[in-house]
Amino acid sequence: MSVRRRLTTATGAVLLTLTVAGCSGLGRTAVGPVTYEARGAKVVRVMSPPVQGCHRLPLGATRVENGTLVDLILYRTPHCRGEDTIYLPTNSTDSIAPGTLAWHSYTIVH
């Protein structure tokens, strides 16, 4: 193989790697559903939410099922702040104890 051909192949590999690395953060989602039950037994399913940002549960959730491929952190406040949180691993469920505050937001661990 000539030196020029090897250099061209190496340059192409580097450019491909940089392109993939540069685009990997765009539009990433947590593959799978986040399903929650609001007060009044209303069930809401969010399919593949974005991994960035705070996700609100506007009605408040009494039960959350994480069917995604990543873990969640649940918050009692609507803005993903506060100390009373719970870590919800992938493929697991959490229900609030009777008489406690509902979950009002979540973030995705990535």
mmCIF file of N, CA and C in Angstrom:
data_model
loop_
_atom_site.group_PDB
_atom_site.id
_atom_site.type_symbol
_atom_site.label_atom_id
_atom_site.label_comp_id
_atom_site.label_asym_id
_atom_site.label_seq_id
_atom_site.Cartn_x
_atom_site.Cartn_y
_atom_site.Cartn_z
ATOM 1 N N MET A 1 0.851 -1.165 0.000
ATOM 2 C CA MET A 1 0.000 0.000 0.000
ATOM 3 C C MET A 1 0.901 1.233 0.000
ATOM 4 N N SER A 2 0.571 2.199 -0.843
ATOM 5 C CA SER A 2 1.402 3.394 -0.944
ATOM 6 C C SER A 2 1.220 4.291 0.274
ATOM 7 N N VAL A 3 2.197 5.154 0.483
ATOM 8 C CA VAL A 3 2.148 6.090 1.608
ATOM 9 C C VAL A 3 0.962 7.036 1.458
ATOM 10 N N ARG A 4 0.706 7.459 0.235
ATOM 11 C CA ARG A 4 -0.403 8.392 -0.008
ATOM 12 C C ARG A 4 -1.754 7.739 0.325
ATOM 13 N N ARG A 5 -1.903 6.482 -0.052
ATOM 14 C CA ARG A 5 -3.161 5.778 0.215
ATOM 15 C C ARG A 5 -3.350 5.568 1.722
ATOM 16 N N ARG A 6 -2.272 5.233 2.421
ATOM 17 C CA ARG A 6 -2.362 5.075 3.879
ATOM 18 C C ARG A 6 -2.723 6.393 4.550
ATOM 19 N N LEU A 7 -2.121 7.471 4.089
ATOM 20 C CA LEU A 7 -2.407 8.791 4.656
ATOM 21 C C LEU A 7 -3.870 9.176 4.410
ATOM 22 N N THR A 8 -4.372 8.891 3.227
ATOM 23 C CA THR A 8 -5.770 9.187 2.907
ATOM 24 C C THR A 8 -6.712 8.368 3.783
ATOM 25 N N THR A 9 -6.404 7.096 3.973
ATOM 26 C CA THR A 9 -7.223 6.236 4.820
ATOM 27 C C THR A 9 -7.214 6.716 6.269
ATOM 28 N N ALA A 10 -6.036 7.068 6.771
ATOM 29 C CA ALA A 10 -5.924 7.563 8.154
ATOM 30 C C ALA A 10 -6.680 8.872 8.332
ATOM 31 N N THR A 11 -6.573 9.768 7.355
ATOM 32 C CA THR A 11 -7.275 11.053 7.428
ATOM 33 C C THR A 11 -8.789 10.828 7.432
ATOM 34 N N GLY A 12 -9.267 9.920 6.593
ATOM 35 C CA GLY A 12 -10.695 9.609 6.554
ATOM 36 C C GLY A 12 -11.189 9.043 7.874
ATOM 37 N N ALA A 13 -10.386 8.175 8.484
ATOM 38 C CA ALA A 13 -10.774 7.593 9.776
ATOM 39 C C ALA A 13 -10.847 8.659 10.859
ATOM 40 N N VAL A 14 -9.893 9.580 10.858
ATOM 41 C CA VAL A 14 -9.901 10.663 11.853
ATOM 42 C C VAL A 14 -11.118 11.555 11.651
ATOM 43 N N LEU A 15 -11.415 11.921 10.416
ATOM 44 C CA LEU A 15 -12.576 12.782 10.142
ATOM 45 C C LEU A 15 -13.884 12.094 10.523
ATOM 46 N N LEU A 16 -13.997 10.811 10.259
ATOM 47 C CA LEU A 16 -15.198 10.069 10.637
ATOM 48 C C LEU A 16 -15.355 10.032 12.151
ATOM 49 N N THR A 17 -14.273 9.811 12.878
ATOM 50 C CA THR A 17 -14.317 9.787 14.342
ATOM 51 C C THR A 17 -14.736 11.140 14.893
ATOM 52 N N LEU A 18 -14.184 12.214 14.374
ATOM 53 C CA LEU A 18 -14.543 13.555 14.840
ATOM 54 C C LEU A 18 -16.002 13.885 14.528
ATOM 55 N N THR A 19 -16.484 13.465 13.389
ATOM 56 C CA THR A 19 -17.880 13.717 13.029
ATOM 57 C C THR A 19 -18.831 12.993 13.977
ATOM 58 N N VAL A 20 -18.565 11.733 14.243
ATOM 59 C CA VAL A 20 -19.416 10.959 15.143
ATOM 60 C C VAL A 20 -19.362 11.537 16.551
ATOM 61 N N ALA A 21 -18.186 11.891 17.035
ATOM 62 C CA ALA A 21 -18.049 12.453 18.381
ATOM 63 C C ALA A 21 -18.737 13.811 18.482
ATOM 64 N N GLY A 22 -18.671 14.611 17.452
ATOM 65 C CA GLY A 22 -19.281 15.932 17.473
ATOM 66 C C GLY A 22 -20.794 15.892 17.446
ATOM 67 N N CYS A 23 -21.376 14.875 16.845
ATOM 68 C CA CYS A 23 -22.826 14.792 16.729
ATOM 69 C C CYS A 23 -23.471 13.913 17.799
ATOM 70 N N SER A 24 -22.675 13.273 18.622
ATOM 71 C CA SER A 24 -23.243 12.315 19.554
ATOM 72 C C SER A 24 -24.136 12.947 20.605
ATOM 73 N N GLY A 25 -23.953 14.221 20.930
ATOM 74 C CA GLY A 25 -24.767 14.863 21.945
ATOM 75 C C GLY A 25 -26.070 15.441 21.415
ATOM 76 N N LEU A 26 -26.245 15.442 20.117
ATOM 77 C CA LEU A 26 -27.428 16.058 19.530
ATOM 78 C C LEU A 26 -28.616 15.118 19.565
ATOM 79 N N GLY A 27 -29.678 15.545 20.191
ATOM 80 C CA GLY A 27 -30.923 14.793 20.166
ATOM 81 C C GLY A 27 -30.904 13.469 20.903
ATOM 82 N N ARG A 28 -30.021 13.302 21.854
ATOM 83 C CA ARG A 28 -29.973 12.032 22.582
ATOM 84 C C ARG A 28 -31.219 11.875 23.437
ATOM 85 N N THR A 29 -31.738 10.666 23.466
ATOM 86 C CA THR A 29 -32.923 10.373 24.271
ATOM 87 C C THR A 29 -32.677 9.156 25.148
ATOM 88 N N ALA A 30 -33.488 9.055 26.189
ATOM 89 C CA ALA A 30 -33.478 7.873 27.047
ATOM 90 C C ALA A 30 -34.402 6.867 26.382
ATOM 91 N N VAL A 31 -33.864 5.885 25.728
ATOM 92 C CA VAL A 31 -34.652 4.948 24.934
ATOM 93 C C VAL A 31 -35.600 4.161 25.833
ATOM 94 N N GLY A 32 -36.885 4.261 25.532
ATOM 95 C CA GLY A 32 -37.894 3.551 26.296
ATOM 96 C C GLY A 32 -38.858 4.501 26.981
ATOM 97 N N PRO A 33 -39.878 3.959 27.641
ATOM 98 C CA PRO A 33 -40.905 4.802 28.248
ATOM 99 C C PRO A 33 -40.665 5.127 29.728
ATOM 100 N N VAL A 34 -41.106 6.314 30.107
ATOM 101 C CA VAL A 34 -41.272 6.673 31.518
ATOM 102 C C VAL A 34 -42.784 6.759 31.702
ATOM 103 N N THR A 35 -43.332 5.902 32.551
ATOM 104 C CA THR A 35 -44.774 5.850 32.767
ATOM 105 C C THR A 35 -45.057 6.260 34.199
ATOM 106 N N TYR A 36 -46.015 7.166 34.355
ATOM 107 C CA TYR A 36 -46.359 7.569 35.717
ATOM 108 C C TYR A 36 -47.867 7.642 35.906
ATOM 109 N N GLU A 37 -48.252 7.408 37.146
ATOM 110 C CA GLU A 37 -49.661 7.464 37.520
ATOM 111 C C GLU A 37 -49.877 8.710 38.358
ATOM 112 N N ALA A 38 -50.776 9.557 37.899
ATOM 113 C CA ALA A 38 -51.092 10.788 38.612
ATOM 114 C C ALA A 38 -52.234 10.528 39.587
ATOM 115 N N ARG A 39 -52.425 11.461 40.479
ATOM 116 C CA ARG A 39 -53.558 11.342 41.401
ATOM 117 C C ARG A 39 -54.839 11.224 40.579
ATOM 118 N N GLY A 40 -55.734 10.379 41.016
ATOM 119 C CA GLY A 40 -56.945 10.120 40.245
ATOM 120 C C GLY A 40 -56.757 8.969 39.264
ATOM 121 N N ALA A 41 -55.643 8.252 39.362
ATOM 122 C CA ALA A 41 -55.354 7.063 38.561
ATOM 123 C C ALA A 41 -55.179 7.344 37.075
ATOM 124 N N LYS A 42 -54.859 8.575 36.701
ATOM 125 C CA LYS A 42 -54.579 8.877 35.302
ATOM 126 C C LYS A 42 -53.161 8.407 34.993
ATOM 127 N N VAL A 43 -53.008 7.576 33.958
ATOM 128 C CA VAL A 43 -51.698 7.040 33.575
ATOM 129 C C VAL A 43 -51.173 7.812 32.370
ATOM 130 N N VAL A 44 -49.927 8.282 32.480
ATOM 131 C CA VAL A 44 -49.278 9.042 31.418
ATOM 132 C C VAL A 44 -47.999 8.308 31.035
ATOM 133 N N ARG A 45 -47.754 8.162 29.725
ATOM 134 C CA ARG A 45 -46.535 7.515 29.241
ATOM 135 C C ARG A 45 -45.779 8.489 28.344
ATOM 136 N N VAL A 46 -44.508 8.710 28.673
ATOM 137 C CA VAL A 46 -43.630 9.564 27.872
ATOM 138 C C VAL A 46 -42.612 8.643 27.203
ATOM 139 N N MET A 47 -42.602 8.626 25.875
ATOM 140 C CA MET A 47 -41.684 7.749 25.149
ATOM 141 C C MET A 47 -40.366 8.464 24.868
ATOM 142 N N SER A 48 -39.281 7.846 25.262
ATOM 143 C CA SER A 48 -37.917 8.293 24.979
ATOM 144 C C SER A 48 -37.709 9.786 25.219
ATOM 145 N N PRO A 49 -37.815 10.244 26.471
ATOM 146 C CA PRO A 49 -37.600 11.665 26.752
ATOM 147 C C PRO A 49 -36.136 12.061 26.503
ATOM 148 N N PRO A 50 -35.888 13.335 26.178
ATOM 149 C CA PRO A 50 -34.512 13.796 25.986
ATOM 150 C C PRO A 50 -33.699 13.624 27.275
ATOM 151 N N VAL A 51 -32.400 13.355 27.134
ATOM 152 C CA VAL A 51 -31.575 13.138 28.325
ATOM 153 C C VAL A 51 -31.229 14.446 29.027
ATOM 154 N N GLN A 52 -31.315 15.554 28.338
ATOM 155 C CA GLN A 52 -30.986 16.852 28.918
ATOM 156 C C GLN A 52 -32.192 17.487 29.597
ATOM 157 N N GLY A 53 -31.962 18.218 30.658
ATOM 158 C CA GLY A 53 -32.993 19.046 31.261
ATOM 159 C C GLY A 53 -33.825 18.388 32.340
ATOM 160 N N CYS A 54 -34.734 19.208 32.856
ATOM 161 C CA CYS A 54 -35.664 18.804 33.906
ATOM 162 C C CYS A 54 -37.002 18.490 33.249
ATOM 163 N N HIS A 55 -37.558 17.344 33.591
ATOM 164 C CA HIS A 55 -38.832 16.908 33.016
ATOM 165 C C HIS A 55 -39.912 16.995 34.091
ATOM 166 N N ARG A 56 -40.924 17.806 33.841
ATOM 167 C CA ARG A 56 -41.984 18.021 34.829
ATOM 168 C C ARG A 56 -43.060 16.957 34.733
ATOM 169 N N LEU A 57 -43.614 16.649 35.881
ATOM 170 C CA LEU A 57 -44.777 15.772 35.993
ATOM 171 C C LEU A 57 -45.902 16.674 36.497
ATOM 172 N N PRO A 58 -46.578 17.395 35.587
ATOM 173 C CA PRO A 58 -47.479 18.485 35.980
ATOM 174 C C PRO A 58 -48.620 18.094 36.912
ATOM 175 N N LEU A 59 -49.091 16.875 36.835
ATOM 176 C CA LEU A 59 -50.196 16.460 37.701
ATOM 177 C C LEU A 59 -49.705 15.871 39.016
ATOM 178 N N GLY A 60 -48.406 15.675 39.132
ATOM 179 C CA GLY A 60 -47.850 14.994 40.302
ATOM 180 C C GLY A 60 -48.008 13.496 40.123
ATOM 181 N N ALA A 61 -46.975 12.750 40.416
ATOM 182 C CA ALA A 61 -47.005 11.305 40.207
ATOM 183 C C ALA A 61 -46.972 10.562 41.533
ATOM 184 N N THR A 62 -47.875 9.614 41.669
ATOM 185 C CA THR A 62 -47.888 8.771 42.860
ATOM 186 C C THR A 62 -47.143 7.462 42.623
ATOM 187 N N ARG A 63 -46.922 7.139 41.351
ATOM 188 C CA ARG A 63 -46.179 5.939 40.966
ATOM 189 C C ARG A 63 -45.430 6.238 39.677
ATOM 190 N N VAL A 64 -44.134 5.874 39.622
ATOM 191 C CA VAL A 64 -43.324 6.099 38.423
ATOM 192 C C VAL A 64 -42.650 4.789 38.044
ATOM 193 N N GLU A 65 -42.761 4.438 36.771
ATOM 194 C CA GLU A 65 -42.105 3.245 36.242
ATOM 195 C C GLU A 65 -41.064 3.676 35.219
ATOM 196 N N ASN A 66 -39.807 3.289 35.445
ATOM 197 C CA ASN A 66 -38.721 3.635 34.542
ATOM 198 C C ASN A 66 -38.456 2.470 33.600
ATOM 199 N N GLY A 67 -38.973 2.562 32.394
ATOM 200 C CA GLY A 67 -38.749 1.532 31.386
ATOM 201 C C GLY A 67 -37.669 1.908 30.399
ATOM 202 N N THR A 68 -36.887 2.937 30.712
ATOM 203 C CA THR A 68 -35.822 3.381 29.815
ATOM 204 C C THR A 68 -34.550 2.575 30.061
ATOM 205 N N LEU A 69 -33.539 2.861 29.279
ATOM 206 C CA LEU A 69 -32.246 2.194 29.422
ATOM 207 C C LEU A 69 -31.295 2.962 30.334
ATOM 208 N N VAL A 70 -31.783 4.034 30.961
ATOM 209 C CA VAL A 70 -30.963 4.846 31.866
ATOM 210 C C VAL A 70 -31.714 5.070 33.179
ATOM 211 N N ASP A 71 -30.996 5.538 34.193
ATOM 212 C CA ASP A 71 -31.589 5.772 35.507
ATOM 213 C C ASP A 71 -32.186 7.175 35.608
ATOM 214 N N LEU A 72 -33.124 7.342 36.548
ATOM 215 C CA LEU A 72 -33.788 8.628 36.779
ATOM 216 C C LEU A 72 -33.550 9.080 38.208
ATOM 217 N N ILE A 73 -33.682 10.385 38.431
ATOM 218 C CA ILE A 73 -33.745 10.944 39.777
ATOM 219 C C ILE A 73 -35.083 11.672 39.865
ATOM 220 N N LEU A 74 -35.917 11.285 40.837
ATOM 221 C CA LEU A 74 -37.239 11.887 41.026
ATOM 222 C C LEU A 74 -37.177 12.959 42.100
ATOM 223 N N TYR A 75 -37.911 14.053 41.876
ATOM 224 C CA TYR A 75 -37.946 15.197 42.791
ATOM 225 C C TYR A 75 -39.376 15.494 43.222
ATOM 226 N N ARG A 76 -39.525 16.003 44.420
ATOM 227 C CA ARG A 76 -40.853 16.403 44.919
ATOM 228 C C ARG A 76 -41.228 17.807 44.432
ATOM 229 N N THR A 77 -40.261 18.556 43.907
ATOM 230 C CA THR A 77 -40.493 19.916 43.428
ATOM 231 C C THR A 77 -40.624 19.921 41.905
ATOM 232 N N PRO A 78 -41.245 20.952 41.325
ATOM 233 C CA PRO A 78 -41.430 20.984 39.874
ATOM 234 C C PRO A 78 -40.192 21.417 39.087
ATOM 235 N N HIS A 79 -39.111 21.810 39.759
ATOM 236 C CA HIS A 79 -37.947 22.341 39.047
ATOM 237 C C HIS A 79 -36.683 21.528 39.275
ATOM 238 N N CYS A 80 -36.843 20.240 39.604
ATOM 239 C CA CYS A 80 -35.702 19.330 39.795
ATOM 240 C C CYS A 80 -34.701 19.846 40.813
ATOM 241 N N ARG A 81 -35.210 20.342 41.913
ATOM 242 C CA ARG A 81 -34.366 20.815 43.012
ATOM 243 C C ARG A 81 -34.892 20.249 44.308
ATOM 244 N N GLY A 82 -34.053 20.265 45.315
ATOM 245 C CA GLY A 82 -34.482 19.822 46.630
ATOM 246 C C GLY A 82 -33.725 18.600 47.091
ATOM 247 N N GLU A 83 -33.851 18.334 48.372
ATOM 248 C CA GLU A 83 -33.101 17.243 48.976
ATOM 249 C C GLU A 83 -33.876 15.933 49.030
ATOM 250 N N ASP A 84 -35.182 15.995 48.988
ATOM 251 C CA ASP A 84 -35.998 14.793 49.112
ATOM 252 C C ASP A 84 -36.164 14.150 47.736
ATOM 253 N N THR A 85 -35.125 13.428 47.294
ATOM 254 C CA THR A 85 -35.126 12.797 45.975
ATOM 255 C C THR A 85 -35.046 11.285 46.124
ATOM 256 N N ILE A 86 -35.262 10.623 45.010
ATOM 257 C CA ILE A 86 -35.049 9.177 44.979
ATOM 258 C C ILE A 86 -34.401 8.816 43.647
ATOM 259 N N TYR A 87 -33.481 7.876 43.714
ATOM 260 C CA TYR A 87 -32.790 7.360 42.538
ATOM 261 C C TYR A 87 -33.595 6.162 42.035
ATOM 262 N N LEU A 88 -34.041 6.225 40.791
ATOM 263 C CA LEU A 88 -34.866 5.154 40.231
ATOM 264 C C LEU A 88 -34.103 4.472 39.094
ATOM 265 N N PRO A 89 -33.541 3.302 39.363
ATOM 266 C CA PRO A 89 -32.775 2.594 38.322
ATOM 267 C C PRO A 89 -33.652 2.168 37.148
ATOM 268 N N THR A 90 -32.993 1.833 36.060
ATOM 269 C CA THR A 90 -33.694 1.353 34.877
ATOM 270 C C THR A 90 -34.521 0.107 35.205
ATOM 271 N N ASN A 91 -35.637 -0.023 34.529
ATOM 272 C CA ASN A 91 -36.556 -1.169 34.696
ATOM 273 C C ASN A 91 -36.995 -1.381 36.136
ATOM 274 N N SER A 92 -37.331 -0.297 36.824
ATOM 275 C CA SER A 92 -37.861 -0.408 38.186
ATOM 276 C C SER A 92 -38.988 0.596 38.381
ATOM 277 N N THR A 93 -39.676 0.466 39.522
ATOM 278 C CA THR A 93 -40.852 1.276 39.811
ATOM 279 C C THR A 93 -40.758 1.827 41.220
ATOM 280 N N ASP A 94 -41.318 3.026 41.427
ATOM 281 C CA ASP A 94 -41.413 3.595 42.762
ATOM 282 C C ASP A 94 -42.822 4.133 42.966
ATOM 283 N N SER A 95 -43.361 3.878 44.138
ATOM 284 C CA SER A 95 -44.668 4.429 44.536
ATOM 285 C C SER A 95 -44.464 5.229 45.810
ATOM 286 N N ILE A 96 -45.186 6.351 45.927
ATOM 287 C CA ILE A 96 -45.043 7.166 47.133
ATOM 288 C C ILE A 96 -45.777 6.501 48.297
ATOM 289 N N ALA A 97 -45.314 6.783 49.489
ATOM 290 C CA ALA A 97 -45.992 6.285 50.692
ATOM 291 C C ALA A 97 -47.258 7.116 50.918
ATOM 292 N N PRO A 98 -48.299 6.522 51.465
ATOM 293 C CA PRO A 98 -49.528 7.282 51.739
ATOM 294 C C PRO A 98 -49.230 8.496 52.626
ATOM 295 N N GLY A 99 -49.821 9.622 52.264
ATOM 296 C CA GLY A 99 -49.661 10.841 53.043
ATOM 297 C C GLY A 99 -48.413 11.648 52.726
ATOM 298 N N THR A 100 -47.609 11.218 51.730
ATOM 299 C CA THR A 100 -46.412 11.975 51.363
ATOM 300 C C THR A 100 -46.647 12.746 50.074
ATOM 301 N N LEU A 101 -45.761 13.682 49.798
ATOM 302 C CA LEU A 101 -45.874 14.491 48.586
ATOM 303 C C LEU A 101 -45.614 13.649 47.340
ATOM 304 N N ALA A 102 -46.292 13.999 46.268
ATOM 305 C CA ALA A 102 -46.105 13.315 44.983
ATOM 306 C C ALA A 102 -44.785 13.755 44.343
ATOM 307 N N TRP A 103 -44.336 12.988 43.350
ATOM 308 C CA TRP A 103 -43.178 13.379 42.551
ATOM 309 C C TRP A 103 -43.650 14.405 41.531
ATOM 310 N N HIS A 104 -42.882 15.495 41.343
ATOM 311 C CA HIS A 104 -43.292 16.547 40.407
ATOM 312 C C HIS A 104 -42.318 16.796 39.273
ATOM 313 N N SER A 105 -41.151 16.137 39.286
ATOM 314 C CA SER A 105 -40.202 16.283 38.180
ATOM 315 C C SER A 105 -39.153 15.179 38.264
ATOM 316 N N TYR A 106 -38.391 15.048 37.178
ATOM 317 C CA TYR A 106 -37.297 14.085 37.167
ATOM 318 C C TYR A 106 -36.202 14.530 36.200
ATOM 319 N N THR A 107 -35.007 14.051 36.469
ATOM 320 C CA THR A 107 -33.879 14.224 35.547
ATOM 321 C C THR A 107 -33.378 12.853 35.170
ATOM 322 N N ILE A 108 -32.639 12.802 34.087
ATOM 323 C CA ILE A 108 -32.093 11.557 33.589
ATOM 324 C C ILE A 108 -30.606 11.528 33.878
ATOM 325 N N VAL A 109 -30.141 10.436 34.444
ATOM 326 C CA VAL A 109 -28.712 10.264 34.742
ATOM 327 C C VAL A 109 -28.034 9.818 33.465
ATOM 328 N N HIS A 110 -27.078 10.622 33.001
ATOM 329 C CA HIS A 110 -26.374 10.265 31.753
ATOM 330 C C HIS A 110 -24.914 10.584 31.871
#
